[in-house]
mmCIF file of C-alpha atoms in Angstrom:
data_model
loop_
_atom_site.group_PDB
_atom_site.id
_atom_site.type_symbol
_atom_site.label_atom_id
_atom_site.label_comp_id
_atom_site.label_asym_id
_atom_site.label_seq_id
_atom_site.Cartn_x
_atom_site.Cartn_y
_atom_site.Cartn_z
ATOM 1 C CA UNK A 13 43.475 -5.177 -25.231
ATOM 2 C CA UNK A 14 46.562 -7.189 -23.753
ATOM 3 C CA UNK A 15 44.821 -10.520 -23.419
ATOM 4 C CA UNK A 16 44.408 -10.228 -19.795
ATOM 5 C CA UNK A 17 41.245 -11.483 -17.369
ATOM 6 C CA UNK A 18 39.708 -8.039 -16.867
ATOM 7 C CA UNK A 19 37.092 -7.394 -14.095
ATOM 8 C CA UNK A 20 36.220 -3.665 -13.589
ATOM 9 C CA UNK A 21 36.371 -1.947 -10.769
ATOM 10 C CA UNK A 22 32.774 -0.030 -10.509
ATOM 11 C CA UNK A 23 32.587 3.575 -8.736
ATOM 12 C CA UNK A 24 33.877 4.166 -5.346
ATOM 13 C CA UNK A 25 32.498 7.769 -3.038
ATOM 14 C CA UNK A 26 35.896 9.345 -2.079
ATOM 15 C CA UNK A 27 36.624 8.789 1.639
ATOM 16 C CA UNK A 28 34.810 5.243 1.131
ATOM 17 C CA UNK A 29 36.718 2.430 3.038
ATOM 18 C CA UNK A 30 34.721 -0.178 1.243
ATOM 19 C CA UNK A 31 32.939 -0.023 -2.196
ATOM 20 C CA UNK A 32 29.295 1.254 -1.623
ATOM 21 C CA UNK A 33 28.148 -2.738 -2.708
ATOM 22 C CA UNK A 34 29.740 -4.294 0.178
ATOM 23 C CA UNK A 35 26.400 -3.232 2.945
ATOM 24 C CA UNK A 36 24.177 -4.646 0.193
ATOM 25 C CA UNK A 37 22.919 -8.546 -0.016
ATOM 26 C CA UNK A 38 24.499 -8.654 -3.301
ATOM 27 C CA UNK A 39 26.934 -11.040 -3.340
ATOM 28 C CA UNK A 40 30.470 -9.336 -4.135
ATOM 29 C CA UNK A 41 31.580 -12.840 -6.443
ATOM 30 C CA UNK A 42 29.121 -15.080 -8.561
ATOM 31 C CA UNK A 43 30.501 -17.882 -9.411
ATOM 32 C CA UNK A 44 28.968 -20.240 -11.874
ATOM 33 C CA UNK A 45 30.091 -23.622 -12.080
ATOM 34 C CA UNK A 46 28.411 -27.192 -12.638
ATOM 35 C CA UNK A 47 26.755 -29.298 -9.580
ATOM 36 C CA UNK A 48 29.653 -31.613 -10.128
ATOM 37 C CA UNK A 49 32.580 -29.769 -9.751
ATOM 38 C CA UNK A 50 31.122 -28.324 -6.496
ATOM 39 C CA UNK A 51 34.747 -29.177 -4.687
ATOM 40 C CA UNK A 52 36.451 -27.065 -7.076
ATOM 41 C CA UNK A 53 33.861 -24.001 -6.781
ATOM 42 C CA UNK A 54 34.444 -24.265 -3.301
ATOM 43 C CA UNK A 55 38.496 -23.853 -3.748
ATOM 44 C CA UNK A 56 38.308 -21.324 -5.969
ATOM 45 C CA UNK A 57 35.878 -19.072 -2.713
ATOM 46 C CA UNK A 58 38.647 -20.238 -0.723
ATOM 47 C CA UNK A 59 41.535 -18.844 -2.789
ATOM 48 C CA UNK A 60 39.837 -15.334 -3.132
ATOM 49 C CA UNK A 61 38.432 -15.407 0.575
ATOM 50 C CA UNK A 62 41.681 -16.269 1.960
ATOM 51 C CA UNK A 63 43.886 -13.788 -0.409
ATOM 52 C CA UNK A 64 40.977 -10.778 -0.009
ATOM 53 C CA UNK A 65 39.567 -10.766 3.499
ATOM 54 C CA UNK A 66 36.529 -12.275 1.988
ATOM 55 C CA UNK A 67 33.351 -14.128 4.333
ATOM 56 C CA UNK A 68 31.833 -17.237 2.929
ATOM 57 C CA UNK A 69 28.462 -14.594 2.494
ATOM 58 C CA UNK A 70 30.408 -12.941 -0.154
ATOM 59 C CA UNK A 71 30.459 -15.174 -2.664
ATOM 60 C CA UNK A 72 27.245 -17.007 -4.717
ATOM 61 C CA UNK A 73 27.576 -20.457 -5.733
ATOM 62 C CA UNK A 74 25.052 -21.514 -7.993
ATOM 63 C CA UNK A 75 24.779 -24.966 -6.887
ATOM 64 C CA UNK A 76 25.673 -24.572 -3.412
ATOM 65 C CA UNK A 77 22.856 -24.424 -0.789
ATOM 66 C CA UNK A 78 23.153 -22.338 1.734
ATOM 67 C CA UNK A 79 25.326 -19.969 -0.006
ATOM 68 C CA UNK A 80 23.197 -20.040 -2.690
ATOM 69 C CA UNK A 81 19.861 -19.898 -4.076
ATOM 70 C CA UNK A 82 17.756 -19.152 -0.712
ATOM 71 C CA UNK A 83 14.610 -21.883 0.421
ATOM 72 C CA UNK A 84 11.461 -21.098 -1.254
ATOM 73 C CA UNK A 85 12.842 -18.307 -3.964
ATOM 74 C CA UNK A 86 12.955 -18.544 -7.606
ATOM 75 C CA UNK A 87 15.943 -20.124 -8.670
ATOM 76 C CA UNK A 88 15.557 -17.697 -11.793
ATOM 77 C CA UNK A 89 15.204 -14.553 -9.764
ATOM 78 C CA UNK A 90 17.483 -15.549 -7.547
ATOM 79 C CA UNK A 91 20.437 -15.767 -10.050
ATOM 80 C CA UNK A 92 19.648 -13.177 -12.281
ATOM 81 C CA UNK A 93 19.753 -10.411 -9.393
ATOM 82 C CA UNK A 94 22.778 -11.613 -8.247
ATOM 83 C CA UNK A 95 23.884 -11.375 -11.851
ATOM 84 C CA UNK A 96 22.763 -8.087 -12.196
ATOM 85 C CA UNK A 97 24.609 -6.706 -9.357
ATOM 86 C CA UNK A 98 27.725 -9.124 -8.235
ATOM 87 C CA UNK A 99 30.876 -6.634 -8.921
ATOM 88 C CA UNK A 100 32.605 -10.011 -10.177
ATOM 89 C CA UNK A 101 31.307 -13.234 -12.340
ATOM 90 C CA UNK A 102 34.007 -16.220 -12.887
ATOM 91 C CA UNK A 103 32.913 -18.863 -14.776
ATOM 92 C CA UNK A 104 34.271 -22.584 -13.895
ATOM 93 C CA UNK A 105 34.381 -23.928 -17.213
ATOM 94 C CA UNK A 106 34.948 -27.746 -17.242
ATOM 95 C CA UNK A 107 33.595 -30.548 -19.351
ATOM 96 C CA UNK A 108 30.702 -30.578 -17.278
ATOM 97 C CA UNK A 109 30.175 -26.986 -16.897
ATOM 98 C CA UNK A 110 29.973 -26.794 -20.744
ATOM 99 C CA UNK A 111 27.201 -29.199 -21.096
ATOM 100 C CA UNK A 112 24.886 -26.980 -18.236
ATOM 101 C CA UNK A 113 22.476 -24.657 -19.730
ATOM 102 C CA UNK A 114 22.877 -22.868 -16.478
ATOM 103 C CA UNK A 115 26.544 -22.545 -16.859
ATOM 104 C CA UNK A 116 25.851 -20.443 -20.630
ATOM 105 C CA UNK A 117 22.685 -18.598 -19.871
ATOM 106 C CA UNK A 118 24.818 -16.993 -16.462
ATOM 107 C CA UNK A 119 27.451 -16.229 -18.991
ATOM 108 C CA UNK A 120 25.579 -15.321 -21.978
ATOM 109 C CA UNK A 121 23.455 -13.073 -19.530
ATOM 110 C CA UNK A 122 26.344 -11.020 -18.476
ATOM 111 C CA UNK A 123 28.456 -10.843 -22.031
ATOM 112 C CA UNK A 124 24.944 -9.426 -23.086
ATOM 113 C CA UNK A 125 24.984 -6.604 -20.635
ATOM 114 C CA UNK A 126 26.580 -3.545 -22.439
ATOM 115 C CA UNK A 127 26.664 -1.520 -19.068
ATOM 116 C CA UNK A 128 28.303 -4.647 -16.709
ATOM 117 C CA UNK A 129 31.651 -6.174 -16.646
ATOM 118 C CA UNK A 130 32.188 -9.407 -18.452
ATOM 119 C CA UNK A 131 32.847 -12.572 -16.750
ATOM 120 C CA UNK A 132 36.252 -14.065 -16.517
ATOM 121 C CA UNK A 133 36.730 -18.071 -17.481
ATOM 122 C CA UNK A 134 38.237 -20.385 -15.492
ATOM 123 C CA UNK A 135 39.335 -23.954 -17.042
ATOM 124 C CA UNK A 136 41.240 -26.485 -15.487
ATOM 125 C CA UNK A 137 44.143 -26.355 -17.786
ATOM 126 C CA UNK A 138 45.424 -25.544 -21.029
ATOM 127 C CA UNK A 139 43.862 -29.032 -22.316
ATOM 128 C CA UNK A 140 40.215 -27.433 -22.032
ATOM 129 C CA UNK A 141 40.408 -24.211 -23.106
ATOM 130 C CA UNK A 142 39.011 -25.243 -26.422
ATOM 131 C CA UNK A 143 35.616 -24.946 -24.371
ATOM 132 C CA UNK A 144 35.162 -21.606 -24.688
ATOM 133 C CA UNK A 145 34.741 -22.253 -28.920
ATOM 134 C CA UNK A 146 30.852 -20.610 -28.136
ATOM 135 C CA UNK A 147 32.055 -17.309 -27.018
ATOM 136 C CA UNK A 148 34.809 -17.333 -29.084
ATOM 137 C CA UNK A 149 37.552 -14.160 -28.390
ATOM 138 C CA UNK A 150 37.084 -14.765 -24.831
ATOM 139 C CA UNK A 151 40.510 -15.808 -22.855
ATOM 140 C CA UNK A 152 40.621 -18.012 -20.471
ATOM 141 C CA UNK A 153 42.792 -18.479 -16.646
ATOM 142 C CA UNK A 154 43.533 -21.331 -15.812
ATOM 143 C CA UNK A 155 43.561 -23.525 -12.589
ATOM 144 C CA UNK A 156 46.669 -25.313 -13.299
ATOM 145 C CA UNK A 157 49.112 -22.628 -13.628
ATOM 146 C CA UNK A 158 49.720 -20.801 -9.935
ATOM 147 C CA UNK A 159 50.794 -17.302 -11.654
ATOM 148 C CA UNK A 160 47.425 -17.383 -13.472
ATOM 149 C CA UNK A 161 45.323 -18.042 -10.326
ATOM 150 C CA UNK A 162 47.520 -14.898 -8.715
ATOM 151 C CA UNK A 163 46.327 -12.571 -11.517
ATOM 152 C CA UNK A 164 43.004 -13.610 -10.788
ATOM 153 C CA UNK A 165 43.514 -12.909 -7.400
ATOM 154 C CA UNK A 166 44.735 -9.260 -8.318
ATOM 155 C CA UNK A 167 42.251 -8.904 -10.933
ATOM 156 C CA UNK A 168 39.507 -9.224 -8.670
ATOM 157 C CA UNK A 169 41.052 -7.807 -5.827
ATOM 158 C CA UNK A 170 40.839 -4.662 -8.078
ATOM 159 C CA UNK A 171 37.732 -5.107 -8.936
ATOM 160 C CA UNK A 172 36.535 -4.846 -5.439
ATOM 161 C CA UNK A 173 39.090 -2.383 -4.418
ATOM 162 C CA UNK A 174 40.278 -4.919 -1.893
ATOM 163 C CA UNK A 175 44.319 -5.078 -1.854
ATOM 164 C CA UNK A 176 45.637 -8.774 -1.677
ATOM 165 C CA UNK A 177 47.759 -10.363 1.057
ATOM 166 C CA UNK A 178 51.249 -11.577 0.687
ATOM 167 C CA UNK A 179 50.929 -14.870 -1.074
ATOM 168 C CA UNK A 180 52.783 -16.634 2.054
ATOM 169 C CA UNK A 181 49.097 -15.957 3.573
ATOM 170 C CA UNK A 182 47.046 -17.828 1.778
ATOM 171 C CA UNK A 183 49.569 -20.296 0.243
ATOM 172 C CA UNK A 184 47.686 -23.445 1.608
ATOM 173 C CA UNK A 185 44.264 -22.323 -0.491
ATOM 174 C CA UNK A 186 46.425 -21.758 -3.259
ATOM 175 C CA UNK A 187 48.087 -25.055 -3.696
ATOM 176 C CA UNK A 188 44.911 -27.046 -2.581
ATOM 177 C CA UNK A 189 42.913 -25.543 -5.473
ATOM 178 C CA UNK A 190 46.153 -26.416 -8.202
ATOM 179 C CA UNK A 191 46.521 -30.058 -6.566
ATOM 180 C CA UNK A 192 42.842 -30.760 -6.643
ATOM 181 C CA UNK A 193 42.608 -29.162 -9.762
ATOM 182 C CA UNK A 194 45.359 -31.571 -10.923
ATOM 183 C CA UNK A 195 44.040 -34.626 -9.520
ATOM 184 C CA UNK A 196 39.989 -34.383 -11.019
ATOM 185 C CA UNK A 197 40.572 -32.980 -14.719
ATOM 186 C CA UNK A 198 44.203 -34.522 -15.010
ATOM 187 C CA UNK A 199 44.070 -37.102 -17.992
ATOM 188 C CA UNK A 200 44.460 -40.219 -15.525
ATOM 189 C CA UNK A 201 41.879 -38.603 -13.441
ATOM 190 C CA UNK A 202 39.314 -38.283 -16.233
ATOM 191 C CA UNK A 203 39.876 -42.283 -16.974
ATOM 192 C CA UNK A 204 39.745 -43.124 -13.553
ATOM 193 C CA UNK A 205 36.172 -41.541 -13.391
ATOM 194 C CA UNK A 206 34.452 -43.090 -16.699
ATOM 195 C CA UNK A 207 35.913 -46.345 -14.948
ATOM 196 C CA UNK A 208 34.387 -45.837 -12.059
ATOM 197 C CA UNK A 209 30.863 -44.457 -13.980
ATOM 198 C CA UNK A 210 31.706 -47.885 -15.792
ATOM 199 C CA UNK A 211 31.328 -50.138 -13.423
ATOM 200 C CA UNK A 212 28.679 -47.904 -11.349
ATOM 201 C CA UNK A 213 26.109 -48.869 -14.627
ATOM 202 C CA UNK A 214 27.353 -52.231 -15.557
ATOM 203 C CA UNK A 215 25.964 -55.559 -13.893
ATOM 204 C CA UNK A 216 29.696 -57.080 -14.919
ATOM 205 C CA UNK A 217 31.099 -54.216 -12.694
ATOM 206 C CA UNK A 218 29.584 -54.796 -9.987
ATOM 207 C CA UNK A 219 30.497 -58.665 -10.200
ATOM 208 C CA UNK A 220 33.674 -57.594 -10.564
ATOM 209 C CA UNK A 221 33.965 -55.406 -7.605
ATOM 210 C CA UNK A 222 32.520 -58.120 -5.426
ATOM 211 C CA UNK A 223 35.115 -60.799 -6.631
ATOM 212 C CA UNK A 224 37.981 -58.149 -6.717
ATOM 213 C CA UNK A 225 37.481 -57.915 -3.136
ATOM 214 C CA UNK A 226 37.200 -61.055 -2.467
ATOM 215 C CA UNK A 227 40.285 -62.133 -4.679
ATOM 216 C CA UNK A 228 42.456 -59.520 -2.896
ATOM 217 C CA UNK A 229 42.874 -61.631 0.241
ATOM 218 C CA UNK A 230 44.158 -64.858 -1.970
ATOM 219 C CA UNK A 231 45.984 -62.642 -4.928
ATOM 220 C CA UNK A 232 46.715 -58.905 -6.204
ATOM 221 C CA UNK A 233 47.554 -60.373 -9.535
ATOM 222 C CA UNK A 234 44.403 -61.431 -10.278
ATOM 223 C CA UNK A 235 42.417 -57.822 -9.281
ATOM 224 C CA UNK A 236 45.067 -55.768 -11.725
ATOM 225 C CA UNK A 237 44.503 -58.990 -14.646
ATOM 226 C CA UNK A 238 40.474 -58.136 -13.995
ATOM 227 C CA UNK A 239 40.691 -54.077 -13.376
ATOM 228 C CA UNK A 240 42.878 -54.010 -16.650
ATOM 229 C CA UNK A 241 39.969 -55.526 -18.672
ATOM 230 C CA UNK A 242 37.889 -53.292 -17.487
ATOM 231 C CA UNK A 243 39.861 -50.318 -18.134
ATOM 232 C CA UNK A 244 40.291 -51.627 -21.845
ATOM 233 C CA UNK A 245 36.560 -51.501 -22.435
ATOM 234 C CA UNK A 246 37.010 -47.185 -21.944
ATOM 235 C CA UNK A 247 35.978 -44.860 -24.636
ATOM 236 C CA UNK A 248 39.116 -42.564 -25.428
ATOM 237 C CA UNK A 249 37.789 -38.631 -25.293
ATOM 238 C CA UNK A 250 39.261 -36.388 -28.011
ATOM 239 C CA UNK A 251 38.342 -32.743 -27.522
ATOM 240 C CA UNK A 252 38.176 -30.849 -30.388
ATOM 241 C CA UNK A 253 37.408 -33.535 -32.852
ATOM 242 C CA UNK A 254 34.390 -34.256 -35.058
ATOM 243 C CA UNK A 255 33.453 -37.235 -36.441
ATOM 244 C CA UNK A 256 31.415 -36.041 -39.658
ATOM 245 C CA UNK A 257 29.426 -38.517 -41.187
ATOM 246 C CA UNK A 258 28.371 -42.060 -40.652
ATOM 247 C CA UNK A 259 25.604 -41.468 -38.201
ATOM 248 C CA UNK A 260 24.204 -43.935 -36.924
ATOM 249 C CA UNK A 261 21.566 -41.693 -34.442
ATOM 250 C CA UNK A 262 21.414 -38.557 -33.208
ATOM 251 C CA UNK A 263 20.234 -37.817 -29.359
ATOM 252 C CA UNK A 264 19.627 -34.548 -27.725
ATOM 253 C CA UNK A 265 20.488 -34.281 -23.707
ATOM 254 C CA UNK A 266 21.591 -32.320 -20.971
ATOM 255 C CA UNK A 267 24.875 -34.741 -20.142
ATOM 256 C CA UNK A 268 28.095 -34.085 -21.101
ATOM 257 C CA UNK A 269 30.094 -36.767 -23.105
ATOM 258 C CA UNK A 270 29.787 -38.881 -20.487
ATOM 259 C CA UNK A 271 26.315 -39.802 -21.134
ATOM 260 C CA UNK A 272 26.692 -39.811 -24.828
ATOM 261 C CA UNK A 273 29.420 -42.254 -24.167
ATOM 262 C CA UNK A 274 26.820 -44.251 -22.047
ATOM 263 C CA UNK A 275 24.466 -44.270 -25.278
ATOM 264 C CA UNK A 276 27.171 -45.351 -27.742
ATOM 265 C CA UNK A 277 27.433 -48.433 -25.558
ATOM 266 C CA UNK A 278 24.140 -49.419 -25.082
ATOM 267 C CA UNK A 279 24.151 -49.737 -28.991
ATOM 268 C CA UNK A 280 25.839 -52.575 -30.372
ATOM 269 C CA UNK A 281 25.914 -51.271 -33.778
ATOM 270 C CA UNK A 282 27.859 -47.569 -32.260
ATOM 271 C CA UNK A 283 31.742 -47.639 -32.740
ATOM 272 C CA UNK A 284 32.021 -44.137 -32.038
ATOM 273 C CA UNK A 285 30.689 -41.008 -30.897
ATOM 274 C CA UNK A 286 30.535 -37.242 -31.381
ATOM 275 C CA UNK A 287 29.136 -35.034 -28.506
ATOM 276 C CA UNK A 288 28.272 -31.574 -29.354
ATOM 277 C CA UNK A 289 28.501 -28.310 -27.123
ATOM 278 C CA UNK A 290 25.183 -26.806 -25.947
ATOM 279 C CA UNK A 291 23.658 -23.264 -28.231
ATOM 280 C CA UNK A 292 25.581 -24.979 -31.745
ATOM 281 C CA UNK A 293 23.543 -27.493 -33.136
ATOM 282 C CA UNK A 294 20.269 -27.376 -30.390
ATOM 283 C CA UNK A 295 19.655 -25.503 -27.052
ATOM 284 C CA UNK A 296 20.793 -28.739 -25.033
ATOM 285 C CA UNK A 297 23.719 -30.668 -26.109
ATOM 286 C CA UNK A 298 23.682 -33.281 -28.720
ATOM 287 C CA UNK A 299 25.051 -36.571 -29.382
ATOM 288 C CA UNK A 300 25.912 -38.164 -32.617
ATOM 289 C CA UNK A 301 26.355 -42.213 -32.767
ATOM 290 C CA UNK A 302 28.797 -43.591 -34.955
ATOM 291 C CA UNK A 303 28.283 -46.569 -36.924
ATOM 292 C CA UNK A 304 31.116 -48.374 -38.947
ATOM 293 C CA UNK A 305 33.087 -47.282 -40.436
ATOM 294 C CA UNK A 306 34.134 -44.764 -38.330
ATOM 295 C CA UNK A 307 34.645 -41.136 -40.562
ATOM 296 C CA UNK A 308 37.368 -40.044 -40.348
ATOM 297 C CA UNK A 309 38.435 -36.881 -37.830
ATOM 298 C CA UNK A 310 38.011 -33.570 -38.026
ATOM 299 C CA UNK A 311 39.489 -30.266 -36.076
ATOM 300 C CA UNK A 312 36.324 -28.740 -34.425
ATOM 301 C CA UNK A 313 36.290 -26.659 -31.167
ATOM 302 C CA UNK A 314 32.838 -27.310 -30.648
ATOM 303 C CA UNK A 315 33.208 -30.851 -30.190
ATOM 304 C CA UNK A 316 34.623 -34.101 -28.355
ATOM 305 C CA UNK A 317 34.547 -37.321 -29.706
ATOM 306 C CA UNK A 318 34.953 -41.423 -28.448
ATOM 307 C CA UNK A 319 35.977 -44.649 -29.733
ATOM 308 C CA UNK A 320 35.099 -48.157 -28.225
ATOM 309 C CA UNK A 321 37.973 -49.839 -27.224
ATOM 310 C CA UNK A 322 37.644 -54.022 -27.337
ATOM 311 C CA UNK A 323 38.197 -55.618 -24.033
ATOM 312 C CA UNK A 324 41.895 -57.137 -24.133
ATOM 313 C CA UNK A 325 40.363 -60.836 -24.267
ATOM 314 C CA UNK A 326 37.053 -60.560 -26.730
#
């Protein structure tokens, strides 16, 4: 093995122009991603369609309707013969992709299928590949680095015998999916969006909003004195960290350390938190609360762990 994202090429008639799957229903790419990071599904189709020759109707979005699951079938069905038979599976793994059920049991389903190709992970950059600790030997490409993405292209362009274009043709879908790649799972990015869930489930938020907006008229200073108190009150993510010990109480959901974030605040006694990939601990994901004082840290690839932050002026 030389470490690369395989996807096998399966048998092709001679004289065929087109591998015998392309006539079929079958998608020709699954891709499995989380509901939230629907944009970024939706760049990576755009990538391969525009570097392949590929139609919108050859690719499967699990979350996507309309290029998706059809109206009135089983959702179960549904996926699992397009697993079966989709020449090519990438898996979008992000935060919130590893805290889907969906997300593993597409990817467990596959690795688990001795006769079929396995899938190839995608993660948004070299921050998060520590989110492929449950399938463990697996390598990862990764959206952030443009020669990656092009050996995904050829990768899959050999998979489905399709030859890809000169880069200069579908340069645009290439540096959209890096930039917005960039901009959601960047480390500012991922701050700016617990601010914003924040203030979306705090009645202080929303009074701030309201007299942010109405301050901006009479003074910017006095929005950035207000937004920076807000952004103090943030729970710093670790990934890869475990906070053994200390519990204070231990929840089982289907969120992603978002929501366990969202429990450690709603207890006044929680310093900290430790949220725990699905398939290690429970089916679902689970969240330990942290009570003072906080243990101390420990390296763990199954894990990512918060701290409250005190607001600047309590």
């Amino acid at each position: 093995m030389d470490g690369r994202c395989r996807i096998h090429a399966g048998f092709v008639a001679p004289g065929a122009v087109h591998p015998p799957w392309r006539s079929a229903a079958i998608a020709l790419v699954f891709i499995s991603h989380a509901h939230r990071d629907e944009s970024l599904a939706e760049g990576l189709a755009r990538l391969l369609g525009d570097a392949l020759g590929l139609a919108p109707s050859d690719f499967f979005l699990s979350s996507q309707e309309g290029r998706g699951v059809a109206p009135a079938a089983s959702i179960l069905t549904t996926v699992v013969e397009q697993l079966k038979d989709a020449p090519a599976l990438l898996v979008l793994l992000t935060p919130a992709a590893a805290a889907s059920p969906w997300v593993w049991l597409e990817a467990g389903n596959r690795l688990g299928c001795a006769d079929k190709t396995g899938p190839c992970f995608i993660v948004p950059s070299e921050r998060h590949v520590s989110l492929l600790a449950p399938v463990a030997g697996q390598r990862a490409l990764r959206l952030d680095n443009e020669g990656e993405l092009l050996e995904l292209v050829r990768a899959v362009g050999k998979s489905l015998r399709q030859a890809p274009r000169e880069v200069l043709d579908y340069r645009p879908a290439l540096d959209g999916l890096v930039q917005s790649s960039a901009k959601v799972y960047s480390v500012a990015g991922e701050k700016r969006a617990r601010l914003v869930s924040w203030v979306k489930r705090s009645a202080f938020g929303l009074i701030l909003v309201t007299v942010g907006l109405t301050l901006t008229v009479y003074g910017g200073s006095l929005v950035r004195h207000a937004s920076s108190n807000a952004a103090a009150k943030q729970t710093l993510y670790e990934y890869g960290v475990n906070l053994p010990g200390g519990d204070l109480k231990k929840l089982v959901m289907d969120g992603g350390p978002e929501e366990c974030e969202t429990a450690c605040n709603a207890e006044a006694q929680c310093q900290a938190f430790t949220w725990v990939q699905p398939w290690v601990q429970d089916l679902k994901a689970v969240c330990w609360l942290k009570k003072s004082p906080v243990p101390a840290r420990q390296q763990s690839p199954h894990t990512v762990s918060g701290f409250k932050k005190l607001p600047v002026n309590e």
